Backbone as ProteinMPNN parsed JSONL, in Angstrom:
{"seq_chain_A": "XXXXXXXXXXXXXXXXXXXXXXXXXXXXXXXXXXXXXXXXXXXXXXXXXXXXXXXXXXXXXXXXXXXXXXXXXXXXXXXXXXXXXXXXXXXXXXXXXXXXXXXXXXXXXXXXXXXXXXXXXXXXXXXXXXXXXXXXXXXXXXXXXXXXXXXXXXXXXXXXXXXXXXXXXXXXXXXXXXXXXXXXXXXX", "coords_chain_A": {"N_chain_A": [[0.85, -1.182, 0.0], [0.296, 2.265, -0.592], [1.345, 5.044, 0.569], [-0.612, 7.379, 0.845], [-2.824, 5.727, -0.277], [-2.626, 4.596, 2.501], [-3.025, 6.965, 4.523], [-6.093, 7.612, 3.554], [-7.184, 5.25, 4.356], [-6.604, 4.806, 7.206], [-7.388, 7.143, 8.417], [-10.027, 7.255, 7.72], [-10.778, 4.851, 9.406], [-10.194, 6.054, 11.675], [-11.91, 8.411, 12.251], [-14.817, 7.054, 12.139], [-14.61, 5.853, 14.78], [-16.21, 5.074, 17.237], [-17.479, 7.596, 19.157], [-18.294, 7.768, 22.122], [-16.165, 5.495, 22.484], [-13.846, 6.918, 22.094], [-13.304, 9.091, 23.404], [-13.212, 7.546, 25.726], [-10.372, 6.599, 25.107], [-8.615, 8.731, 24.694], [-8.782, 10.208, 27.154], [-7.163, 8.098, 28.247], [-4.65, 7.992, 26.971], [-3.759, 10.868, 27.571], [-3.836, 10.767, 30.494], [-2.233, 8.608, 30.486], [0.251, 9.416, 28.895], [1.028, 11.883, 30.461], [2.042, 10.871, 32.543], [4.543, 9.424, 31.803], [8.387, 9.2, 32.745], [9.906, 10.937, 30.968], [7.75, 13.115, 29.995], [7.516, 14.119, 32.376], [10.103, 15.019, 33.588], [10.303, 17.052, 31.619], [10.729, 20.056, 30.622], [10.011, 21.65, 28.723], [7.726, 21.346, 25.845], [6.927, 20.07, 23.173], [3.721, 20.713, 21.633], [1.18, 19.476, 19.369], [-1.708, 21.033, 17.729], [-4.884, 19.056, 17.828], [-6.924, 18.271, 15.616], [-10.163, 17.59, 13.756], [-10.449, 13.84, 13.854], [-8.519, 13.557, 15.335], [-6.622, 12.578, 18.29], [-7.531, 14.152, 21.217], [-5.408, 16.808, 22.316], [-5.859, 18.951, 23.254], [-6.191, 18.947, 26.348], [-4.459, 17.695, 27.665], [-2.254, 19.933, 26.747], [-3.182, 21.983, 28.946], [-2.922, 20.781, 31.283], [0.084, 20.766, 31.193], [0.104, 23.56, 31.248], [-0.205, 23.942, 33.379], [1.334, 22.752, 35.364], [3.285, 24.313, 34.766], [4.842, 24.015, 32.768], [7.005, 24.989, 29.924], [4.567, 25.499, 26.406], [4.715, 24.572, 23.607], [4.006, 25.282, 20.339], [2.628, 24.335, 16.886], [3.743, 26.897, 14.216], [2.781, 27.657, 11.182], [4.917, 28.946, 8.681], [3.638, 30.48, 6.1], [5.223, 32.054, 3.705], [7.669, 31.041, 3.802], [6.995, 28.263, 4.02], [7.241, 26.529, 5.97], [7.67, 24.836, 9.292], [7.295, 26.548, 12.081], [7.961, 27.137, 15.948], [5.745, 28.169, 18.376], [5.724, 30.18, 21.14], [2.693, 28.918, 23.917], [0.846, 30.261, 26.102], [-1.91, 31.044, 27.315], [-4.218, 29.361, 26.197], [-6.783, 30.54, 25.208], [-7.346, 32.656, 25.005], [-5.31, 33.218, 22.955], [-5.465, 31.627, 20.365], [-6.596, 30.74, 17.302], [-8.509, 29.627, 14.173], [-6.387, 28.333, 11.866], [-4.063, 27.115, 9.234], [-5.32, 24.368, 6.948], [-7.422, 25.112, 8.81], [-6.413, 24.349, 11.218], [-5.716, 24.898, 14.989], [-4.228, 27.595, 15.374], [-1.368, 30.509, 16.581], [-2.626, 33.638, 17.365], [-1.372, 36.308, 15.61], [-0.812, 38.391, 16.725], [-0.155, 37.266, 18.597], [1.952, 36.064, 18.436], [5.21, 34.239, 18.956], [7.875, 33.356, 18.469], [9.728, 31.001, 18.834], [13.363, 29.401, 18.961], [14.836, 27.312, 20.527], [16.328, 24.711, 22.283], [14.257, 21.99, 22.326], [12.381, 19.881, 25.155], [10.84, 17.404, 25.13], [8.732, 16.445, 22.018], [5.714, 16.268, 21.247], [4.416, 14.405, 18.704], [2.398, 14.499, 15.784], [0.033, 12.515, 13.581], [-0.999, 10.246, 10.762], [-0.543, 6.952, 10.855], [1.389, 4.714, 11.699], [4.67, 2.884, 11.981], [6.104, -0.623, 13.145], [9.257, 0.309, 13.271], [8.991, 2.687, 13.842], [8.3, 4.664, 12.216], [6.341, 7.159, 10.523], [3.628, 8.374, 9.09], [2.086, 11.503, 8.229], [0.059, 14.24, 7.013], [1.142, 14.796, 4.631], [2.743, 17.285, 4.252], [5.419, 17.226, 4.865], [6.427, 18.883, 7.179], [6.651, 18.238, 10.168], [9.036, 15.937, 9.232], [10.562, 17.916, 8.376], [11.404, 19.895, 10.239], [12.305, 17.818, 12.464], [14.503, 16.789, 10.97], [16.381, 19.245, 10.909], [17.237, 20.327, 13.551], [19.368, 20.567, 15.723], [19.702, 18.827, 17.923], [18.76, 16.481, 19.975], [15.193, 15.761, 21.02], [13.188, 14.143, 23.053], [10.811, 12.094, 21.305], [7.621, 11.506, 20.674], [4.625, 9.273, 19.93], [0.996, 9.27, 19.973], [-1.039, 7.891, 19.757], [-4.614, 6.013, 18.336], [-4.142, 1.984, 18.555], [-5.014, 0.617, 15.777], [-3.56, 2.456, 14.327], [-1.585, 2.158, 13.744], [0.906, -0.316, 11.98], [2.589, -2.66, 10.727], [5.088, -2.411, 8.442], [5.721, 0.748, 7.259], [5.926, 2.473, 4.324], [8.684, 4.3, 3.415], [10.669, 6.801, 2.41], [13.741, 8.778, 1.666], [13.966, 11.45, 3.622], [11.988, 10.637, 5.598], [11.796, 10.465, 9.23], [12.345, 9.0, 12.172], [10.574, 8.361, 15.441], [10.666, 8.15, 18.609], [9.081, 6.765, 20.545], [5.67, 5.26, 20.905], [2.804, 5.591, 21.584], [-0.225, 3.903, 22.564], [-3.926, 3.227, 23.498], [-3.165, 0.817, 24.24], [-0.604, 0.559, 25.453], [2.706, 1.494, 25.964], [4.975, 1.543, 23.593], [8.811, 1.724, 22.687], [11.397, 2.706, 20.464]], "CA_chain_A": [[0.0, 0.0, 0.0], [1.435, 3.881, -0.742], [1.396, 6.568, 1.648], [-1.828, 7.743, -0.13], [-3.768, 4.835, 0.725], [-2.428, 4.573, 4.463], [-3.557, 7.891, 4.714], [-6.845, 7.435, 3.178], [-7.756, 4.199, 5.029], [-6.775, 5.08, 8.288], [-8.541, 8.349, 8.395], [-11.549, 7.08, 7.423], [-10.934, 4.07, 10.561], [-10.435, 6.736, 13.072], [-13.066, 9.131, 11.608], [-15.495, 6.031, 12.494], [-14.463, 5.517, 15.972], [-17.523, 5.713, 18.57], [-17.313, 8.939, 20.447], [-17.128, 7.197, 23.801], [-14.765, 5.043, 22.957], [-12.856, 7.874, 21.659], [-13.241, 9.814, 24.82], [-12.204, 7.31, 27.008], [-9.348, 6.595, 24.763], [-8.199, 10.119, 24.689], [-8.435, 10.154, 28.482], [-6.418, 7.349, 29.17], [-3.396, 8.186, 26.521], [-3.156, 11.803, 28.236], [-3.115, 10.254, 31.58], [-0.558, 7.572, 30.76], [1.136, 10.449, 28.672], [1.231, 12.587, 31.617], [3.07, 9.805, 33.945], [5.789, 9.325, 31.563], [9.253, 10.279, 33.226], [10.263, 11.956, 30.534], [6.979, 14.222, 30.502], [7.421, 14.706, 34.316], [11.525, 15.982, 33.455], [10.369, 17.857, 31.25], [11.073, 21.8, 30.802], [9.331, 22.354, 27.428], [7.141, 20.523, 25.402], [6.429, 21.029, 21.99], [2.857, 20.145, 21.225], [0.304, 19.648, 18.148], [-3.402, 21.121, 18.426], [-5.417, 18.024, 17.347], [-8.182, 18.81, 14.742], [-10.914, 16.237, 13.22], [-10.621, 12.811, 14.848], [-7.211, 13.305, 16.162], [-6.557, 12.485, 19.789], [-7.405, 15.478, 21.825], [-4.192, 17.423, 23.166], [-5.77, 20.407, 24.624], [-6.519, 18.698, 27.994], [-2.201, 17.636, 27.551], [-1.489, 21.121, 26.754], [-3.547, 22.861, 29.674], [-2.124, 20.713, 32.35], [1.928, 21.225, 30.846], [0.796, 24.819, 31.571], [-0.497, 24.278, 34.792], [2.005, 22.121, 35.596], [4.586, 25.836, 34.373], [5.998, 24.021, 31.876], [7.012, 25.648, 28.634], [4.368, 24.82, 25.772], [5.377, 25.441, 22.683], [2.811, 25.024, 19.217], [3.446, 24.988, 15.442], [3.279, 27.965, 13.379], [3.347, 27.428, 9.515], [4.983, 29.976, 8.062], [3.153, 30.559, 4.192], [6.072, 32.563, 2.887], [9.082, 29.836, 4.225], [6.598, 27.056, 3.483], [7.928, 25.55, 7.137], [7.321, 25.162, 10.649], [8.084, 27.156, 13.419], [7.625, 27.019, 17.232], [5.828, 29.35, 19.35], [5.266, 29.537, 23.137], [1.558, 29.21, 24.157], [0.346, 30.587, 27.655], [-2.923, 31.12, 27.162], [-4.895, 28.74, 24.659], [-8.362, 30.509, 24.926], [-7.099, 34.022, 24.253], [-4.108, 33.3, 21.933], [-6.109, 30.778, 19.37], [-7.532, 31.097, 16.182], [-8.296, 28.777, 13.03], [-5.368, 28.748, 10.63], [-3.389, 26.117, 8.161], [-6.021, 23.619, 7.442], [-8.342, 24.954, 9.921], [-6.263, 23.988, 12.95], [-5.877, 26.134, 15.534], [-2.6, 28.689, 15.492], [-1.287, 31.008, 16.986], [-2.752, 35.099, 16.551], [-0.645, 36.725, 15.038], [-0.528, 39.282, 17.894], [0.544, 36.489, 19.972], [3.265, 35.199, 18.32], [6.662, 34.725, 19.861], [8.678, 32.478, 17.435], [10.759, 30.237, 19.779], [14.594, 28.755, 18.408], [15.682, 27.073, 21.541], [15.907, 23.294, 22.415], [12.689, 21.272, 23.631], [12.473, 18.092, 25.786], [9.487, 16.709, 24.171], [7.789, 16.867, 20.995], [4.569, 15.551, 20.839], [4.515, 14.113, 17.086], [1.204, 14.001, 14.768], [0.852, 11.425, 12.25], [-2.23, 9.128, 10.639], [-0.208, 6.226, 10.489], [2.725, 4.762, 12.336], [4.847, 1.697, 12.207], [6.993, -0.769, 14.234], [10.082, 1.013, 13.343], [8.827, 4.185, 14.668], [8.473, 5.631, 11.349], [4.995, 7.522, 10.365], [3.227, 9.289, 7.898], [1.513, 12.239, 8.526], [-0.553, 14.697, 6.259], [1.995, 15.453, 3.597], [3.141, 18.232, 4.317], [6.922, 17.309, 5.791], [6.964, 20.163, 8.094], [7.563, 17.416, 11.095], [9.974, 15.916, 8.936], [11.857, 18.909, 7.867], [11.727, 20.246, 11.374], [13.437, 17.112, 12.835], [15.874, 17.401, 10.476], [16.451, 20.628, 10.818], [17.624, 20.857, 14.709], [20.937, 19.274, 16.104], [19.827, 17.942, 19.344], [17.733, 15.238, 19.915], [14.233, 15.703, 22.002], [12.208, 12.792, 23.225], [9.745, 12.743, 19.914], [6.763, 10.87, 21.625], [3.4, 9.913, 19.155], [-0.2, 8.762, 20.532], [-2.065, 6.976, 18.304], [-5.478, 4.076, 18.422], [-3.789, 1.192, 18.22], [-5.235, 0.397, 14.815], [-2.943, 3.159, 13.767], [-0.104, 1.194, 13.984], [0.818, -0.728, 11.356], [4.314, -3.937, 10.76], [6.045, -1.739, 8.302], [5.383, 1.304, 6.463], [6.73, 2.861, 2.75], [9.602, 5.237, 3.521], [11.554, 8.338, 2.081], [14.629, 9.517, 2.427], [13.969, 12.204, 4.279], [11.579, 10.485, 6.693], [12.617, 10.638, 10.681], [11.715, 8.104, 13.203], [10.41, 8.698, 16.621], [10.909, 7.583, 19.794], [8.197, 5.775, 21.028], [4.503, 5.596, 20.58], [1.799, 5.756, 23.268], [-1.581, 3.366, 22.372], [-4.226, 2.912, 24.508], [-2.81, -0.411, 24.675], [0.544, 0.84, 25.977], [3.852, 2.279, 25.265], [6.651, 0.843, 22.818], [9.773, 2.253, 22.793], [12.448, 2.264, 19.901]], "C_chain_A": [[0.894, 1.244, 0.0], [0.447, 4.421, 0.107], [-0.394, 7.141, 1.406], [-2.898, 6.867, 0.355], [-4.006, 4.653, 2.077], [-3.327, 5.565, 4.909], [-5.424, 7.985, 4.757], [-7.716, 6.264, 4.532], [-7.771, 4.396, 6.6], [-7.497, 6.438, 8.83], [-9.661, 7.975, 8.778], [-11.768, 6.135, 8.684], [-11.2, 5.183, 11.646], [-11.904, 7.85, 12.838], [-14.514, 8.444, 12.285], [-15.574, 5.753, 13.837], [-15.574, 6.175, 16.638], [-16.82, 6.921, 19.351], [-16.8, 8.638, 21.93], [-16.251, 6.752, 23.993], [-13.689, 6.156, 22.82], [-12.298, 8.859, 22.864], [-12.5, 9.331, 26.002], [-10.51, 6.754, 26.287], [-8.37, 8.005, 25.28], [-7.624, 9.846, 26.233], [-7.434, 9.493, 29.494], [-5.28, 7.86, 28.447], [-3.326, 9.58, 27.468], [-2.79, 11.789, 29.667], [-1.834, 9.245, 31.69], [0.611, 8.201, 29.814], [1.651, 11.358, 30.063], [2.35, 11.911, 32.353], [4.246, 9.441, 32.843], [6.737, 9.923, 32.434], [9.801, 11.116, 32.101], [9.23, 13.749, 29.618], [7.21, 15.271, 31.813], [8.827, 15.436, 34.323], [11.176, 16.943, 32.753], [10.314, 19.593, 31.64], [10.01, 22.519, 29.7], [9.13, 21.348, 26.777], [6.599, 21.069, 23.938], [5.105, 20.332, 21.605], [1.936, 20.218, 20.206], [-1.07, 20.122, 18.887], [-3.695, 20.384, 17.165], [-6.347, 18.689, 16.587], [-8.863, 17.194, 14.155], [-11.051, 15.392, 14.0], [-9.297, 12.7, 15.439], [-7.509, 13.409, 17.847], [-6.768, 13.677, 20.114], [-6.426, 15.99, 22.695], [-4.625, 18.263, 23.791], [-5.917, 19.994, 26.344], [-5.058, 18.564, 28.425], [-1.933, 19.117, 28.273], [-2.337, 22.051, 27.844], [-3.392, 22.215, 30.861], [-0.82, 20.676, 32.274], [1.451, 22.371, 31.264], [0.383, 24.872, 32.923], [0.448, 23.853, 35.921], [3.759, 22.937, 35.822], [5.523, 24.776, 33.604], [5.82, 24.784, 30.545], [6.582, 24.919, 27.787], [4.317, 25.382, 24.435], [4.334, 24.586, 21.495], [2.985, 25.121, 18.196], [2.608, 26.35, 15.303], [3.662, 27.659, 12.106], [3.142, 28.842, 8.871], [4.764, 30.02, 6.42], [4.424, 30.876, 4.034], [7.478, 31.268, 2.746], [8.654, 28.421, 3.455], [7.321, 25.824, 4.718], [7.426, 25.452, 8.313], [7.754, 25.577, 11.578], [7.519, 27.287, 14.409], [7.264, 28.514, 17.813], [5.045, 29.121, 20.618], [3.577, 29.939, 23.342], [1.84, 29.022, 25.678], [-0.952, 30.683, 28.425], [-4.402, 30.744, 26.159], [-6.058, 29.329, 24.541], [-8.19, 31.823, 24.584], [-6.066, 33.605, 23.168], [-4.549, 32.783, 20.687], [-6.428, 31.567, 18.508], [-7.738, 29.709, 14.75], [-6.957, 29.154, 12.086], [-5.195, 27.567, 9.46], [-4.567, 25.276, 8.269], [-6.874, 23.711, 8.4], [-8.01, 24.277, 11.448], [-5.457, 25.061, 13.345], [-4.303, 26.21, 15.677], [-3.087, 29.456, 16.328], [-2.055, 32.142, 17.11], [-1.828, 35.497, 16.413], [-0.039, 37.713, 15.93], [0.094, 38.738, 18.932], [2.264, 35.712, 19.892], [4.917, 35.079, 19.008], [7.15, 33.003, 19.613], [10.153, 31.969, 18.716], [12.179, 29.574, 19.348], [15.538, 27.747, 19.225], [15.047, 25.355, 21.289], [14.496, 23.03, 22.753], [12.852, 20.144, 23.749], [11.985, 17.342, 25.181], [8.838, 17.138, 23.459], [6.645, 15.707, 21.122], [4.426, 15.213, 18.959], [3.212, 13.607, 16.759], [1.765, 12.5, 13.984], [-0.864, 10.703, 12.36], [-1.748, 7.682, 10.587], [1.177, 5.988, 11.457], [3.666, 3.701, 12.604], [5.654, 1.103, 13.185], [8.622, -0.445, 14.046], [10.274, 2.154, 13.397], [9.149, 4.859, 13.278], [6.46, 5.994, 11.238], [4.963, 8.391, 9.361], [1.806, 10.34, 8.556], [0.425, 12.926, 6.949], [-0.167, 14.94, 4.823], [2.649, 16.552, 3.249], [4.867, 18.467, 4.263], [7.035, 18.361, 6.249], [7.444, 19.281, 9.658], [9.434, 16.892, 10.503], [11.8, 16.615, 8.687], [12.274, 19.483, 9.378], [12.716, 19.167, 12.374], [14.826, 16.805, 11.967], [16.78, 18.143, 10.787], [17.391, 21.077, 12.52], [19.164, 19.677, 15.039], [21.103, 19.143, 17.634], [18.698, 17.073, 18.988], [16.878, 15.337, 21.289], [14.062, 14.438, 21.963], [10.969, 12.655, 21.988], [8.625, 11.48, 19.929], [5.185, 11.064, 20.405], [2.362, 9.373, 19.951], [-0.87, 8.998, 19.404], [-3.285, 6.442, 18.832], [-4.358, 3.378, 17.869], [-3.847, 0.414, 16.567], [-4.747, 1.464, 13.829], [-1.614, 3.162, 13.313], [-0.063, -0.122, 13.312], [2.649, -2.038, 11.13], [5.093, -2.28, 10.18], [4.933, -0.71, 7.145], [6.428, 1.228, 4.941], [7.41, 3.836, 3.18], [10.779, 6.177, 2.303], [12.941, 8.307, 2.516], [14.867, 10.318, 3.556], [13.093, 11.727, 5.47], [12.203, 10.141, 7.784], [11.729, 9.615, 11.283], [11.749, 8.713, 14.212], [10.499, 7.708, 17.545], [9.973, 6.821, 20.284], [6.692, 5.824, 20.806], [3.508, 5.161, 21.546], [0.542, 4.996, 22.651], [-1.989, 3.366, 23.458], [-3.89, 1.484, 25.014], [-1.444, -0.832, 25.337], [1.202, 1.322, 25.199], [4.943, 1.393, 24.577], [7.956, 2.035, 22.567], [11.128, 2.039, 21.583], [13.674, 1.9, 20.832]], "O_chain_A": [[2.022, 1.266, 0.493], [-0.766, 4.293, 0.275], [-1.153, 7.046, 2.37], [-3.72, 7.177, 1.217], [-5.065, 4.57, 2.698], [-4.308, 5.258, 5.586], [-6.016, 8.351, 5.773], [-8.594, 6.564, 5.34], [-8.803, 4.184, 7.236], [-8.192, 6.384, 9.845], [-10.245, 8.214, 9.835], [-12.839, 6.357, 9.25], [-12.206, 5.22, 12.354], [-12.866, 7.716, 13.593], [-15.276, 9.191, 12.897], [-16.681, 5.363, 14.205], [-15.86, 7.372, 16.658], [-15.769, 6.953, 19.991], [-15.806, 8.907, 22.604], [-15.465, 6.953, 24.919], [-12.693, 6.134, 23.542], [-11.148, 9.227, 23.103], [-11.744, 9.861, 26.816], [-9.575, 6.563, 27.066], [-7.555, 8.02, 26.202], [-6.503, 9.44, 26.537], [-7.017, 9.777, 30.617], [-4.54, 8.377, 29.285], [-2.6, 9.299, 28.421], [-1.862, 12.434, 30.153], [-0.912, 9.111, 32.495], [1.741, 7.715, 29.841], [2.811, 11.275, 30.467], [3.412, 12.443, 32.676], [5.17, 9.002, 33.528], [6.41, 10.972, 32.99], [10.211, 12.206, 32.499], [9.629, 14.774, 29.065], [7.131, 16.471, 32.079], [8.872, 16.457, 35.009], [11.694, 17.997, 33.122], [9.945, 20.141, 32.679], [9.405, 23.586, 29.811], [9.918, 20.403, 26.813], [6.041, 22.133, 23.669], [5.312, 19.195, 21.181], [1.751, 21.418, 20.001], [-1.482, 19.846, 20.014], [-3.275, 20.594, 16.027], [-6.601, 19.835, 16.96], [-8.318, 16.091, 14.127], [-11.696, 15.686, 15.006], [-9.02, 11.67, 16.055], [-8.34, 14.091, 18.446], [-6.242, 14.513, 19.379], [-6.519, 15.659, 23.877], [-4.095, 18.582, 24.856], [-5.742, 20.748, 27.301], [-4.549, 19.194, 29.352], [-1.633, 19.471, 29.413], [-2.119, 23.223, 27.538], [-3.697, 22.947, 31.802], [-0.3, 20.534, 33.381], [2.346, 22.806, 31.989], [0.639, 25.872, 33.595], [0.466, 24.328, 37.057], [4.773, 22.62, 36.444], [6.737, 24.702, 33.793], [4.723, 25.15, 30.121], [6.508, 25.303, 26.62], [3.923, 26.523, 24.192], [3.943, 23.44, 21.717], [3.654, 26.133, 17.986], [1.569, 26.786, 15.8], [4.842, 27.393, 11.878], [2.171, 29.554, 8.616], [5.622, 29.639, 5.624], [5.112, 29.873, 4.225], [8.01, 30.824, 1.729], [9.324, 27.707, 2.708], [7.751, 24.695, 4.486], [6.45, 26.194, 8.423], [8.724, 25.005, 12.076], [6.344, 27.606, 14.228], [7.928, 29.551, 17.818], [4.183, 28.327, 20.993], [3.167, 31.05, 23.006], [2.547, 28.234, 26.306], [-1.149, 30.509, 29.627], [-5.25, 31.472, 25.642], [-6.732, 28.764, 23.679], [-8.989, 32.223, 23.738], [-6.577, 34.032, 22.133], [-4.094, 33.398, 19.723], [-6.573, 32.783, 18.636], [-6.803, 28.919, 14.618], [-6.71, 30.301, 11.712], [-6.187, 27.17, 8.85], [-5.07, 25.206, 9.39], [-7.24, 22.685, 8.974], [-8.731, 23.886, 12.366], [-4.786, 25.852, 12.683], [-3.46, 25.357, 15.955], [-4.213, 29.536, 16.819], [-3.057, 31.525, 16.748], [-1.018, 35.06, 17.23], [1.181, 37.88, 15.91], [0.686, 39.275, 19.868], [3.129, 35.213, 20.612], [5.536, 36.034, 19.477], [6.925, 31.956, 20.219], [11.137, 32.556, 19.166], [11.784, 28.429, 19.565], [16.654, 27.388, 18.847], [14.098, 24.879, 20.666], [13.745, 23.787, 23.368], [13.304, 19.359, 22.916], [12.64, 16.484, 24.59], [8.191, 18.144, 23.752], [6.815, 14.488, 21.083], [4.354, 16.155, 18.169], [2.796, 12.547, 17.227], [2.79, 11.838, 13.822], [-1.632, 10.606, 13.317], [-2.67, 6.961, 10.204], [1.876, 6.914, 11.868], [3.544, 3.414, 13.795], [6.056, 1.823, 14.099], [9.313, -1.088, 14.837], [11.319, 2.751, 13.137], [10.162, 5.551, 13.172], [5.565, 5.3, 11.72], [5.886, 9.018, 8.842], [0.821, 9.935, 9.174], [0.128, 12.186, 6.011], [-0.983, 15.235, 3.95], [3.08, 16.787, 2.12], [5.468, 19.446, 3.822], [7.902, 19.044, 5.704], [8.472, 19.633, 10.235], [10.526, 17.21, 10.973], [12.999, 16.336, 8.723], [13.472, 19.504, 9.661], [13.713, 19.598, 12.955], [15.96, 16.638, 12.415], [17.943, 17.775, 10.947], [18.112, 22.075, 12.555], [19.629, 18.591, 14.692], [22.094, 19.268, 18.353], [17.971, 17.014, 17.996], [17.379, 15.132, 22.395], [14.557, 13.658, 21.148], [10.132, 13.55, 22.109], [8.825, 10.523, 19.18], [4.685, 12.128, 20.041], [2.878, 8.829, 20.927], [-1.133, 9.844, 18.549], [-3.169, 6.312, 20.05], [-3.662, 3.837, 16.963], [-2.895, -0.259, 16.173], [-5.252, 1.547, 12.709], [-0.862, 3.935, 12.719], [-0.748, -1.044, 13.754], [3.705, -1.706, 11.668], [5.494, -1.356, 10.888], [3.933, -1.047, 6.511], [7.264, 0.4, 4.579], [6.586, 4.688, 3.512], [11.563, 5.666, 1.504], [13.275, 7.858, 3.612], [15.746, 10.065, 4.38], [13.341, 12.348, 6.503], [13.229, 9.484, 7.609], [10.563, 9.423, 10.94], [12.612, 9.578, 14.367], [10.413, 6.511, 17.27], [10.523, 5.735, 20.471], [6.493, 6.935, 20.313], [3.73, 4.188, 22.266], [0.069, 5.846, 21.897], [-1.263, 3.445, 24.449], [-4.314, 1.065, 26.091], [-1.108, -1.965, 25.682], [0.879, 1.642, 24.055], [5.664, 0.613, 25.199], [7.699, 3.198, 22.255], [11.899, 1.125, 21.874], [14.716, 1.468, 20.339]]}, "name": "protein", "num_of_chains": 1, "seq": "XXXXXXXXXXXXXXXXXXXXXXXXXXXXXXXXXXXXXXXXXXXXXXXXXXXXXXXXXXXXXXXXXXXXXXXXXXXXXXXXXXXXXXXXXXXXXXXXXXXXXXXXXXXXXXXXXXXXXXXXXXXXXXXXXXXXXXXXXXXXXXXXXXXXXXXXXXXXXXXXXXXXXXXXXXXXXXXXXXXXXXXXXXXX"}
């Protein structure tokens, strides 16, 4: 199967998923996200805002800030055609729809971040057992792990039925560190 299909098929699986179960899914990955130790070390966290049937992060990202850690959010810059980090403090004033209709920064709020982070929370519709994944098509994860010369913790949460033996890989695709189901954690 190509990238294209993965995409396609798993979408449409999670898309499908009962509400409750989805709920108490959600609930349990951000609690057994939460109890990671390398959540709990953390300093700064870089996280996705979920849109559609993606796992829900805002409950994540509003106890990292309650918690005072630094949470940091994409920004896709049109002109660059890339992604860049900026610190959120306040998700209910700072928001707005953007790229795709998921929620950015305002523009008034921005404050373009360049510094290390502990943990990235990593998107993706797809994800296999060599911790590789496919996301929307964009490569702005991609290019962004590229792109830095340290190495965070790069942490995904998936359904289990999102998780697949092996995917189709790129050059340029990056593997991550471990992946969170509600059925537990694996670890490269």
């Amino acid at each position: 199967m190509d990238k294209k299909s993965y995409r396609k098929k798993v979408k449409e699986e999670r898309d499908r998923l009962d509400k409750s179960i989805k709920e108490k899914y959600d609930e349990k990955l951000k609690n057994d996200l939460l109890s990671l130790p390398e959540i709990q070390k953390a300093e700064t966290v870089f996280a996705y805002l979920n849109f559609g049937s993606e796992i829900s992060t805002m409950p994540i990202i509003k106890e990292l800030l309650q918690q005072g850690k630094g949470v940091f959010i994409p920004w896709i810059n049109q002109e660059k055609k890339i992604m860049e980090l900026t610190e959120l403090r306040d998700p209910l004033k700072e928001l707005q729809p953007g790229y795709y209709g998921i929620l950015e920064m305002k523009e008034e709020f921005l404050n373009l971040y360049h510094g290390e982070i502990d943990v990235v929370l990593t998107p993706g519709l797809v994800f296999d057992e060599n911790y590789y994944r496919i996301g929307y098509g964009g490569g702005f994860y991609d290019k962004y792990f590229s792109g830095i010369n340290y190495e965070p913790f790069k942490i995904a949460m998936a359904y289990s039925f999102q998780v697949v033996e092996e995917l189709p890989r790129e050059e340029f695709d990056q593997q991550i560190d471990a992946i969170l189901t509600e059925k537990g954690l694996s670890r490269r």
